[in-house]
C-alpha cells in the first residue's frame, strides 16, 4: 500500500525515529531522513538496503525556514510528500520550582513549535495532492502529566491539540493527522534514568515490559495505511494509561 510513497521522518538518526524510517523503507517508501547533529553511514545504508532511496537532510525543526526547506527538498527529490512523521523531540527535566526559562523554551520550541513548523509547511503540499498522512509523536506524559517534566508534558499535550485541530482542518482534502503517545521506550532519551527510576516505571506498566522503538514504528505504519482514522491519539504504552 505504501510502495513508492515518500516519507519524511524528523529526528530519524537513532531511537524511535530510526525505527520508523526503517519500517517505512521496508514498506517500499523513499525516506527523507532529517537528523540534527549527525547520522551514521550505516543507518543510511540500512535504509537503502530495503531497495529504496534515502535523502539525509541535516537541520533543526524548530527553525521555521528550515522546516520549509526540508519539505521543498523532499518534494523536489521525490515529487510528492505522502507521509510526515514528526518524531524529533528532547527533554530537559527539572522540577517546576527550579525550571529555567531556557529549559522551558527549548523543549517547547523543539517538540511543539517544531511539529507546527513541519505541519504548516507540509500542509500546502498535501492540500494540493489531496492526500497525505501526518503522524505526530506525543507521549503518555502529555496525557497524564509528570512531576519534573512540566515543559515536556506541556509540549506533548500541545502536540495533541495541534494534531486534533490539523485533522479537522485538513480532512476535507483526504489528509489524516494522528498522534502516537508512547509510554516508556528504551532509547537514548530514557537511558539517562537511574535503575530505580526504570524499576518504578516497570511497576506501573501492566504488560510488565518496556516498549521497543519497533512497537512504535509499527503503529506509525498502521496509521499511514489507514485513510479512515484521523484526529486520534494512539497510546502505545503497555497499558500505562487505561
Ligand atoms: P532520542 O533517541 O533522544 O532521539 C530523538 C531524536 O530527535 C534525535 O535523533 C535528535 O537528534 C532529534 N532531535 C532533537 N532535537 C531536534 C531538532 N531540533 N531538530 C531535529 N531533530 C532533533 O529519543 P527517542 O526516545 O527516540 O524519542 C523520539 C520521540 O518519541 C520524541 O519526540 C520523544 O519525545 C518521543 N517519546 C519517547 C519516549 C521514550 O520513552 N523514549 C516516550 C514517549 C515519547 P540529536 O540527538 O542529534 O539532537
PDB file of C-alpha atoms and ligand atoms in Angstrom:
ATOM      1  CA  UNK A   1       0.000   0.000   0.000  1.00  0.00           C
ATOM      2  CA  UNK A   2       2.862   2.393   0.711  1.00  0.00           C
ATOM      3  CA  UNK A   3       5.193   1.227  -2.068  1.00  0.00           C
ATOM      4  CA  UNK A   4       6.786   4.173  -3.915  1.00  0.00           C
ATOM      5  CA  UNK A   5       5.484   6.788  -1.473  1.00  0.00           C
ATOM      6  CA  UNK A   6       7.649   9.431   0.187  1.00  0.00           C
ATOM      7  CA  UNK A   7       8.001   9.538   3.967  1.00  0.00           C
ATOM      8  CA  UNK A   8       9.676  12.437   5.778  1.00  0.00           C
ATOM      9  CA  UNK A   9      10.803  11.468   9.287  1.00  0.00           C
ATOM     10  CA  UNK A  10      12.281  14.087  11.630  1.00  0.00           C
ATOM     11  CA  UNK A  11      14.951  13.263  14.220  1.00  0.00           C
ATOM     12  CA  UNK A  12      15.488   9.933  12.486  1.00  0.00           C
ATOM     13  CA  UNK A  13      19.196   9.239  13.078  1.00  0.00           C
ATOM     14  CA  UNK A  14      18.522   6.990  16.093  1.00  0.00           C
ATOM     15  CA  UNK A  15      15.927   5.656  18.525  1.00  0.00           C
ATOM     16  CA  UNK A  16      12.249   5.680  17.609  1.00  0.00           C
ATOM     17  CA  UNK A  17      12.794   7.902  14.548  1.00  0.00           C
ATOM     18  CA  UNK A  18      15.313   5.498  13.028  1.00  0.00           C
ATOM     19  CA  UNK A  19      12.979   2.533  13.628  1.00  0.00           C
ATOM     20  CA  UNK A  20      10.163   4.471  11.939  1.00  0.00           C
ATOM     21  CA  UNK A  21      12.330   5.367   8.927  1.00  0.00           C
ATOM     22  CA  UNK A  22      13.342   1.695   8.579  1.00  0.00           C
ATOM     23  CA  UNK A  23       9.758   0.466   8.937  1.00  0.00           C
ATOM     24  CA  UNK A  24       8.577   2.777   6.129  1.00  0.00           C
ATOM     25  CA  UNK A  25      11.574   1.761   3.990  1.00  0.00           C
ATOM     26  CA  UNK A  26      10.563  -1.905   4.429  1.00  0.00           C
ATOM     27  CA  UNK A  27       7.118  -0.907   3.101  1.00  0.00           C
ATOM     28  CA  UNK A  28       8.820   0.483  -0.035  1.00  0.00           C
ATOM     29  CA  UNK A  29       8.797   4.194   0.847  1.00  0.00           C
ATOM     30  CA  UNK A  30      11.601   6.539  -0.156  1.00  0.00           C
ATOM     31  CA  UNK A  31      12.845   8.217   3.004  1.00  0.00           C
ATOM     32  CA  UNK A  32      13.730  11.821   3.711  1.00  0.00           C
ATOM     33  CA  UNK A  33      15.734  11.416   6.890  1.00  0.00           C
ATOM     34  CA  UNK A  34      16.059  14.585   8.935  1.00  0.00           C
ATOM     35  CA  UNK A  35      18.830  14.497  11.502  1.00  0.00           C
ATOM     36  CA  UNK A  36      20.009  17.128  13.957  1.00  0.00           C
ATOM     37  CA  UNK A  37      23.656  16.580  14.922  1.00  0.00           C
ATOM     38  CA  UNK A  38      24.805  13.546  12.900  1.00  0.00           C
ATOM     39  CA  UNK A  39      23.694  10.344  11.197  1.00  0.00           C
ATOM     40  CA  UNK A  40      25.844   7.280  10.595  1.00  0.00           C
ATOM     41  CA  UNK A  41      26.593   5.968   7.118  1.00  0.00           C
ATOM     42  CA  UNK A  42      25.373   2.524   8.358  1.00  0.00           C
ATOM     43  CA  UNK A  43      21.907   3.949   9.079  1.00  0.00           C
ATOM     44  CA  UNK A  44      21.618   5.330   5.528  1.00  0.00           C
ATOM     45  CA  UNK A  45      22.872   2.008   4.119  1.00  0.00           C
ATOM     46  CA  UNK A  46      20.430   0.001   6.272  1.00  0.00           C
ATOM     47  CA  UNK A  47      17.544   2.032   4.841  1.00  0.00           C
ATOM     48  CA  UNK A  48      18.781   1.810   1.249  1.00  0.00           C
ATOM     49  CA  UNK A  49      19.268  -1.962   1.653  1.00  0.00           C
ATOM     50  CA  UNK A  50      15.435  -2.117   1.634  1.00  0.00           C
ATOM     51  CA  UNK A  51      15.623  -1.121  -2.053  1.00  0.00           C
ATOM     52  CA  UNK A  52      14.515   2.497  -1.566  1.00  0.00           C
ATOM     53  CA  UNK A  53      16.227   5.880  -1.717  1.00  0.00           C
ATOM     54  CA  UNK A  54      17.232   7.788   1.394  1.00  0.00           C
ATOM     55  CA  UNK A  55      17.839  11.544   1.384  1.00  0.00           C
ATOM     56  CA  UNK A  56      19.536  12.663   4.622  1.00  0.00           C
ATOM     57  CA  UNK A  57      18.896  16.331   5.482  1.00  0.00           C
ATOM     58  CA  UNK A  58      20.603  17.986   8.440  1.00  0.00           C
ATOM     59  CA  UNK A  59      18.744  20.696  10.343  1.00  0.00           C
ATOM     60  CA  UNK A  60      16.742  21.913  13.294  1.00  0.00           C
ATOM     61  CA  UNK A  61      12.946  21.508  13.107  1.00  0.00           C
ATOM     62  CA  UNK A  62      12.415  24.409  15.495  1.00  0.00           C
ATOM     63  CA  UNK A  63      13.639  26.706  12.686  1.00  0.00           C
ATOM     64  CA  UNK A  64      10.562  27.662  10.627  1.00  0.00           C
ATOM     65  CA  UNK A  65      12.602  28.323   7.478  1.00  0.00           C
ATOM     66  CA  UNK A  66      14.480  25.030   7.742  1.00  0.00           C
ATOM     67  CA  UNK A  67      11.183  23.128   8.047  1.00  0.00           C
ATOM     68  CA  UNK A  68      10.009  24.761   4.814  1.00  0.00           C
ATOM     69  CA  UNK A  69      13.280  23.910   3.054  1.00  0.00           C
ATOM     70  CA  UNK A  70      13.058  20.284   4.224  1.00  0.00           C
ATOM     71  CA  UNK A  71       9.605  19.852   2.701  1.00  0.00           C
ATOM     72  CA  UNK A  72      10.746  21.634  -0.505  1.00  0.00           C
ATOM     73  CA  UNK A  73      13.747  19.293  -0.803  1.00  0.00           C
ATOM     74  CA  UNK A  74      11.552  16.231  -0.274  1.00  0.00           C
ATOM     75  CA  UNK A  75       9.103  17.364  -2.979  1.00  0.00           C
ATOM     76  CA  UNK A  76      11.907  18.258  -5.406  1.00  0.00           C
ATOM     77  CA  UNK A  77      13.699  14.927  -4.928  1.00  0.00           C
ATOM     78  CA  UNK A  78      10.713  12.562  -4.921  1.00  0.00           C
ATOM     79  CA  UNK A  79       7.814  14.528  -6.463  1.00  0.00           C
ATOM     80  CA  UNK A  80       5.417  14.164  -3.519  1.00  0.00           C
ATOM     81  CA  UNK A  81       5.313  14.130   0.268  1.00  0.00           C
ATOM     82  CA  UNK A  82       2.879  11.402   1.291  1.00  0.00           C
ATOM     83  CA  UNK A  83       3.808  10.780   4.920  1.00  0.00           C
ATOM     84  CA  UNK A  84       5.249  13.119   7.538  1.00  0.00           C
ATOM     85  CA  UNK A  85       6.324  11.764  10.913  1.00  0.00           C
ATOM     86  CA  UNK A  86       7.128  14.492  13.435  1.00  0.00           C
ATOM     87  CA  UNK A  87       9.353  12.477  15.726  1.00  0.00           C
ATOM     88  CA  UNK A  88      12.116  14.925  16.752  1.00  0.00           C
ATOM     89  CA  UNK A  89      11.968  15.589  20.469  1.00  0.00           C
ATOM     90  CA  UNK A  90      14.013  16.472  23.531  1.00  0.00           C
ATOM     91  CA  UNK A  91      13.694  16.518  27.322  1.00  0.00           C
ATOM     92  CA  UNK A  92      15.125  18.979  29.853  1.00  0.00           C
ATOM     93  CA  UNK A  93      13.720  17.543  33.092  1.00  0.00           C
ATOM     94  CA  UNK A  94      13.582  19.735  36.185  1.00  0.00           C
ATOM     95  CA  UNK A  95      11.138  20.408  38.997  1.00  0.00           C
ATOM     96  CA  UNK A  96       8.892  23.342  38.147  1.00  0.00           C
ATOM     97  CA  UNK A  97      10.240  25.460  41.011  1.00  0.00           C
ATOM     98  CA  UNK A  98      13.757  25.214  39.583  1.00  0.00           C
ATOM     99  CA  UNK A  99      12.999  25.107  35.859  1.00  0.00           C
ATOM    100  CA  UNK A 100      14.704  27.902  33.910  1.00  0.00           C
ATOM    101  CA  UNK A 101      13.041  29.870  31.163  1.00  0.00           C
ATOM    102  CA  UNK A 102      15.583  28.376  28.744  1.00  0.00           C
ATOM    103  CA  UNK A 103      14.672  24.806  29.809  1.00  0.00           C
ATOM    104  CA  UNK A 104      11.013  25.536  29.185  1.00  0.00           C
ATOM    105  CA  UNK A 105      11.510  27.374  25.892  1.00  0.00           C
ATOM    106  CA  UNK A 106      13.856  24.909  24.216  1.00  0.00           C
ATOM    107  CA  UNK A 107      11.562  21.933  24.886  1.00  0.00           C
ATOM    108  CA  UNK A 108       8.510  23.815  23.600  1.00  0.00           C
ATOM    109  CA  UNK A 109      10.465  25.090  20.579  1.00  0.00           C
ATOM    110  CA  UNK A 110      11.657  21.650  19.507  1.00  0.00           C
ATOM    111  CA  UNK A 111       8.721  19.435  20.466  1.00  0.00           C
ATOM    112  CA  UNK A 112       5.732  21.688  19.792  1.00  0.00           C
ATOM    113  CA  UNK A 113       6.863  24.535  17.545  1.00  0.00           C
ATOM    114  CA  UNK A 114       8.990  22.086  15.521  1.00  0.00           C
ATOM    115  CA  UNK A 115       5.891  19.985  14.969  1.00  0.00           C
ATOM    116  CA  UNK A 116       3.864  23.078  13.978  1.00  0.00           C
ATOM    117  CA  UNK A 117       6.610  24.218  11.584  1.00  0.00           C
ATOM    118  CA  UNK A 118       6.585  20.884   9.762  1.00  0.00           C
ATOM    119  CA  UNK A 119       2.784  20.541   9.667  1.00  0.00           C
ATOM    120  CA  UNK A 120       2.440  24.128   8.445  1.00  0.00           C
ATOM    121  CA  UNK A 121       4.796  23.573   5.504  1.00  0.00           C
ATOM    122  CA  UNK A 122       3.668  20.074   4.546  1.00  0.00           C
ATOM    123  CA  UNK A 123       0.001  21.072   4.577  1.00  0.00           C
ATOM    124  CA  UNK A 124       0.273  23.160   1.392  1.00  0.00           C
ATOM    125  CA  UNK A 125       1.887  20.227  -0.462  1.00  0.00           C
ATOM    126  CA  UNK A 126      -0.633  17.695   0.855  1.00  0.00           C
ATOM    127  CA  UNK A 127      -3.605  20.000   0.200  1.00  0.00           C
ATOM    128  CA  UNK A 128      -2.549  20.237  -3.464  1.00  0.00           C
ATOM    129  CA  UNK A 129      -2.063  16.443  -3.623  1.00  0.00           C
ATOM    130  CA  UNK A 130      -5.439  15.912  -1.903  1.00  0.00           C
ATOM    131  CA  UNK A 131      -3.836  13.143   0.167  1.00  0.00           C
ATOM    132  CA  UNK A 132      -1.330  12.592   2.930  1.00  0.00           C
ATOM    133  CA  UNK A 133      -0.771  11.213   6.389  1.00  0.00           C
ATOM    134  CA  UNK A 134       0.729  13.220   9.257  1.00  0.00           C
ATOM    135  CA  UNK A 135       1.843  11.393  12.398  1.00  0.00           C
ATOM    136  CA  UNK A 136       2.956  13.410  15.409  1.00  0.00           C
ATOM    137  CA  UNK A 137       4.885  11.967  18.338  1.00  0.00           C
ATOM    138  CA  UNK A 138       3.229  12.837  21.624  1.00  0.00           C
ATOM    139  CA  UNK A 139       3.742  10.920  24.887  1.00  0.00           C
ATOM    140  CA  UNK A 140       1.736   9.426  27.747  1.00  0.00           C
ATOM    141  CA  UNK A 141       3.228  12.314  29.715  1.00  0.00           C
ATOM    142  CA  UNK A 142       1.229  14.723  27.535  1.00  0.00           C
ATOM    143  CA  UNK A 143      -1.908  12.864  28.587  1.00  0.00           C
ATOM    144  CA  UNK A 144      -1.144  12.274  32.295  1.00  0.00           C
ATOM    145  CA  UNK A 145       1.429  14.943  33.251  1.00  0.00           C
ATOM    146  CA  UNK A 146       4.580  14.022  35.162  1.00  0.00           C
ATOM    147  CA  UNK A 147       6.455  15.576  38.073  1.00  0.00           C
ATOM    148  CA  UNK A 148       9.735  17.020  36.818  1.00  0.00           C
ATOM    149  CA  UNK A 149       8.517  17.286  33.226  1.00  0.00           C
ATOM    150  CA  UNK A 150       6.217  20.337  33.126  1.00  0.00           C
ATOM    151  CA  UNK A 151       7.966  21.604  29.967  1.00  0.00           C
ATOM    152  CA  UNK A 152       7.876  18.210  28.202  1.00  0.00           C
ATOM    153  CA  UNK A 153       4.295  17.434  29.291  1.00  0.00           C
ATOM    154  CA  UNK A 154       3.116  20.855  28.082  1.00  0.00           C
ATOM    155  CA  UNK A 155       4.829  20.327  24.721  1.00  0.00           C
ATOM    156  CA  UNK A 156       3.351  16.851  24.259  1.00  0.00           C
ATOM    157  CA  UNK A 157      -0.151  17.942  25.353  1.00  0.00           C
ATOM    158  CA  UNK A 158       0.229  20.795  22.853  1.00  0.00           C
ATOM    159  CA  UNK A 159       1.049  18.246  20.148  1.00  0.00           C
ATOM    160  CA  UNK A 160      -2.289  16.549  20.858  1.00  0.00           C
ATOM    161  CA  UNK A 161      -4.204  19.831  20.421  1.00  0.00           C
ATOM    162  CA  UNK A 162      -2.250  20.584  17.252  1.00  0.00           C
ATOM    163  CA  UNK A 163      -2.997  17.085  15.928  1.00  0.00           C
ATOM    164  CA  UNK A 164      -6.751  17.295  16.523  1.00  0.00           C
ATOM    165  CA  UNK A 165      -7.031  20.793  15.007  1.00  0.00           C
ATOM    166  CA  UNK A 166      -4.945  19.790  11.974  1.00  0.00           C
ATOM    167  CA  UNK A 167      -7.112  16.689  11.500  1.00  0.00           C
ATOM    168  CA  UNK A 168     -10.243  18.839  11.443  1.00  0.00           C
ATOM    169  CA  UNK A 169      -8.768  21.427   9.046  1.00  0.00           C
ATOM    170  CA  UNK A 170      -7.271  19.017   6.509  1.00  0.00           C
ATOM    171  CA  UNK A 171      -9.835  16.199   6.499  1.00  0.00           C
ATOM    172  CA  UNK A 172     -11.834  17.716   3.637  1.00  0.00           C
ATOM    173  CA  UNK A 173      -8.902  17.047   1.301  1.00  0.00           C
ATOM    174  CA  UNK A 174      -8.417  13.446   2.454  1.00  0.00           C
ATOM    175  CA  UNK A 175      -5.435  14.187   4.700  1.00  0.00           C
ATOM    176  CA  UNK A 176      -5.210  12.391   8.051  1.00  0.00           C
ATOM    177  CA  UNK A 177      -3.381  13.581  11.151  1.00  0.00           C
ATOM    178  CA  UNK A 178      -2.908  11.401  14.223  1.00  0.00           C
ATOM    179  CA  UNK A 179      -0.674  11.283  17.277  1.00  0.00           C
ATOM    180  CA  UNK A 180       1.126   8.386  18.917  1.00  0.00           C
ATOM    181  CA  UNK A 181       1.594   8.546  22.689  1.00  0.00           C
ATOM    182  CA  UNK A 182       4.394   6.121  23.617  1.00  0.00           C
ATOM    183  CA  UNK A 183       4.895   5.055  27.206  1.00  0.00           C
ATOM    184  CA  UNK A 184       8.407   4.064  28.267  1.00  0.00           C
ATOM    185  CA  UNK A 185      10.615   3.097  25.308  1.00  0.00           C
ATOM    186  CA  UNK A 186      14.252   2.132  25.762  1.00  0.00           C
ATOM    187  CA  UNK A 187      16.266   4.699  23.756  1.00  0.00           C
ATOM    188  CA  UNK A 188      18.953   7.309  24.465  1.00  0.00           C
ATOM    189  CA  UNK A 189      16.202   9.573  25.811  1.00  0.00           C
ATOM    190  CA  UNK A 190      15.363   7.161  28.648  1.00  0.00           C
ATOM    191  CA  UNK A 191      18.923   5.822  29.108  1.00  0.00           C
ATOM    192  CA  UNK A 192      19.654   8.795  31.388  1.00  0.00           C
ATOM    193  CA  UNK A 193      17.198   7.497  34.014  1.00  0.00           C
ATOM    194  CA  UNK A 194      18.547   5.658  37.058  1.00  0.00           C
ATOM    195  CA  UNK A 195      17.896   1.947  37.626  1.00  0.00           C
ATOM    196  CA  UNK A 196      15.477   2.905  40.446  1.00  0.00           C
ATOM    197  CA  UNK A 197      13.535   5.211  38.138  1.00  0.00           C
ATOM    198  CA  UNK A 198      13.368   2.490  35.471  1.00  0.00           C
ATOM    199  CA  UNK A 199      12.171  -0.103  38.006  1.00  0.00           C
ATOM    200  CA  UNK A 200       9.477   2.298  39.198  1.00  0.00           C
ATOM    201  CA  UNK A 201       8.339   2.698  35.579  1.00  0.00           C
ATOM    202  CA  UNK A 202       8.078  -1.061  35.121  1.00  0.00           C
ATOM    203  CA  UNK A 203       5.860  -1.199  38.200  1.00  0.00           C
ATOM    204  CA  UNK A 204       3.196   0.939  36.506  1.00  0.00           C
ATOM    205  CA  UNK A 205       3.256  -0.883  33.163  1.00  0.00           C
ATOM    206  CA  UNK A 206       0.568  -3.597  33.253  1.00  0.00           C
ATOM    207  CA  UNK A 207       2.252  -5.571  30.425  1.00  0.00           C
ATOM    208  CA  UNK A 208       5.463  -5.616  32.517  1.00  0.00           C
ATOM    209  CA  UNK A 209       7.916  -4.755  29.796  1.00  0.00           C
ATOM    210  CA  UNK A 210       9.366  -1.579  28.322  1.00  0.00           C
ATOM    211  CA  UNK A 211       8.328  -0.635  24.809  1.00  0.00           C
ATOM    212  CA  UNK A 212      10.667  -1.006  21.863  1.00  0.00           C
ATOM    213  CA  UNK A 213      11.201   1.503  19.075  1.00  0.00           C
ATOM    214  CA  UNK A 214       9.715  -1.112  16.736  1.00  0.00           C
ATOM    215  CA  UNK A 215       6.483  -1.206  18.817  1.00  0.00           C
ATOM    216  CA  UNK A 216       6.066   2.473  17.981  1.00  0.00           C
ATOM    217  CA  UNK A 217       7.193   2.184  14.346  1.00  0.00           C
ATOM    218  CA  UNK A 218       4.615  -0.491  13.513  1.00  0.00           C
ATOM    219  CA  UNK A 219       1.817   1.788  14.735  1.00  0.00           C
ATOM    220  CA  UNK A 220       3.141   4.652  12.578  1.00  0.00           C
ATOM    221  CA  UNK A 221       2.981   2.359   9.531  1.00  0.00           C
ATOM    222  CA  UNK A 222      -0.542   1.251  10.511  1.00  0.00           C
ATOM    223  CA  UNK A 223      -1.693   4.883  10.751  1.00  0.00           C
ATOM    224  CA  UNK A 224      -0.151   5.781   7.385  1.00  0.00           C
ATOM    225  CA  UNK A 225      -2.047   2.901   5.750  1.00  0.00           C
ATOM    226  CA  UNK A 226      -5.438   3.674   7.255  1.00  0.00           C
ATOM    227  CA  UNK A 227      -7.164   6.537   5.492  1.00  0.00           C
ATOM    228  CA  UNK A 228     -10.264   6.485   7.743  1.00  0.00           C
ATOM    229  CA  UNK A 229      -8.558   7.162  11.077  1.00  0.00           C
ATOM    230  CA  UNK A 230      -7.912  10.810  11.892  1.00  0.00           C
ATOM    231  CA  UNK A 231      -7.589  13.099  14.924  1.00  0.00           C
ATOM    232  CA  UNK A 232      -6.756  10.186  17.213  1.00  0.00           C
ATOM    233  CA  UNK A 233      -4.148   9.712  19.916  1.00  0.00           C
ATOM    234  CA  UNK A 234      -2.963   6.105  19.978  1.00  0.00           C
ATOM    235  CA  UNK A 235      -1.359   5.124  23.272  1.00  0.00           C
ATOM    236  CA  UNK A 236       1.425   2.577  22.778  1.00  0.00           C
ATOM    237  CA  UNK A 237       2.359   2.134  26.398  1.00  0.00           C
ATOM    238  CA  UNK A 238       1.849  -1.433  27.640  1.00  0.00           C
ATOM    239  CA  UNK A 239      -1.303  -0.269  29.397  1.00  0.00           C
ATOM    240  CA  UNK A 240       0.144   2.650  31.408  1.00  0.00           C
ATOM    241  CA  UNK A 241      -2.896   4.770  30.523  1.00  0.00           C
ATOM    242  CA  UNK A 242      -6.119   2.788  30.662  1.00  0.00           C
TER     243      UNK A 242
HETATM  244  P1  LIG B   1      16.171  10.063  21.109  1.00  0.00           P
HETATM  245  O1  LIG B   1      16.798   8.729  20.974  1.00  0.00           O
HETATM  246  O2  LIG B   1      16.766  11.072  22.021  1.00  0.00           O
HETATM  247  O3  LIG B   1      16.000  10.686  19.642  1.00  0.00           O
HETATM  248  C1  LIG B   1      15.486  11.963  19.448  1.00  0.00           C
HETATM  249  C2  LIG B   1      15.943  12.430  18.088  1.00  0.00           C
HETATM  250  O4  LIG B   1      15.435  13.761  17.847  1.00  0.00           O
HETATM  251  C3  LIG B   1      17.463  12.519  17.987  1.00  0.00           C
HETATM  252  O5  LIG B   1      17.890  11.932  16.795  1.00  0.00           O
HETATM  253  C4  LIG B   1      17.727  14.025  17.996  1.00  0.00           C
HETATM  254  O6  LIG B   1      18.888  14.391  17.294  1.00  0.00           O
HETATM  255  C5  LIG B   1      16.485  14.540  17.304  1.00  0.00           C
HETATM  256  N1  LIG B   1      16.298  15.957  17.559  1.00  0.00           N
HETATM  257  C6  LIG B   1      16.379  16.606  18.731  1.00  0.00           C
HETATM  258  N2  LIG B   1      16.181  17.921  18.558  1.00  0.00           N
HETATM  259  C7  LIG B   1      15.988  18.103  17.229  1.00  0.00           C
HETATM  260  C8  LIG B   1      15.744  19.234  16.443  1.00  0.00           C
HETATM  261  N3  LIG B   1      15.649  20.450  16.963  1.00  0.00           N
HETATM  262  N4  LIG B   1      15.592  19.065  15.087  1.00  0.00           N
HETATM  263  C9  LIG B   1      15.676  17.834  14.548  1.00  0.00           C
HETATM  264  N5  LIG B   1      15.897  16.720  15.265  1.00  0.00           N
HETATM  265  C10 LIG B   1      16.063  16.855  16.585  1.00  0.00           C
HETATM  266  O7  LIG B   1      14.653   9.938  21.599  1.00  0.00           O
HETATM  267  P2  LIG B   1      13.506   8.854  21.293  1.00  0.00           P
HETATM  268  O8  LIG B   1      13.234   8.152  22.548  1.00  0.00           O
HETATM  269  O9  LIG B   1      13.818   8.080  20.057  1.00  0.00           O
HETATM  270  O10 LIG B   1      12.281   9.853  21.063  1.00  0.00           O
HETATM  271  C11 LIG B   1      11.666  10.059  19.806  1.00  0.00           C
HETATM  272  C12 LIG B   1      10.337  10.763  20.031  1.00  0.00           C
HETATM  273  O11 LIG B   1       9.489   9.946  20.840  1.00  0.00           O
HETATM  274  C13 LIG B   1      10.466  12.090  20.782  1.00  0.00           C
HETATM  275  O12 LIG B   1       9.541  13.027  20.277  1.00  0.00           O
HETATM  276  C14 LIG B   1      10.091  11.723  22.205  1.00  0.00           C
HETATM  277  O13 LIG B   1       9.613  12.814  22.929  1.00  0.00           O
HETATM  278  C15 LIG B   1       9.031  10.667  21.949  1.00  0.00           C
HETATM  279  N6  LIG B   1       8.806   9.768  23.092  1.00  0.00           N
HETATM  280  C16 LIG B   1       9.795   8.952  23.545  1.00  0.00           C
HETATM  281  C17 LIG B   1       9.542   8.115  24.634  1.00  0.00           C
HETATM  282  C18 LIG B   1      10.569   7.188  25.193  1.00  0.00           C
HETATM  283  O14 LIG B   1      10.287   6.529  26.207  1.00  0.00           O
HETATM  284  N7  LIG B   1      11.739   7.047  24.597  1.00  0.00           N
HETATM  285  C19 LIG B   1       8.284   8.134  25.241  1.00  0.00           C
HETATM  286  C20 LIG B   1       7.312   8.990  24.753  1.00  0.00           C
HETATM  287  C21 LIG B   1       7.570   9.797  23.661  1.00  0.00           C
HETATM  288  P3  LIG B   1      20.247  14.804  18.080  1.00  0.00           P
HETATM  289  O15 LIG B   1      20.480  13.741  19.107  1.00  0.00           O
HETATM  290  O16 LIG B   1      21.252  14.854  17.007  1.00  0.00           O
HETATM  291  O17 LIG B   1      19.973  16.148  18.696  1.00  0.00           O
END
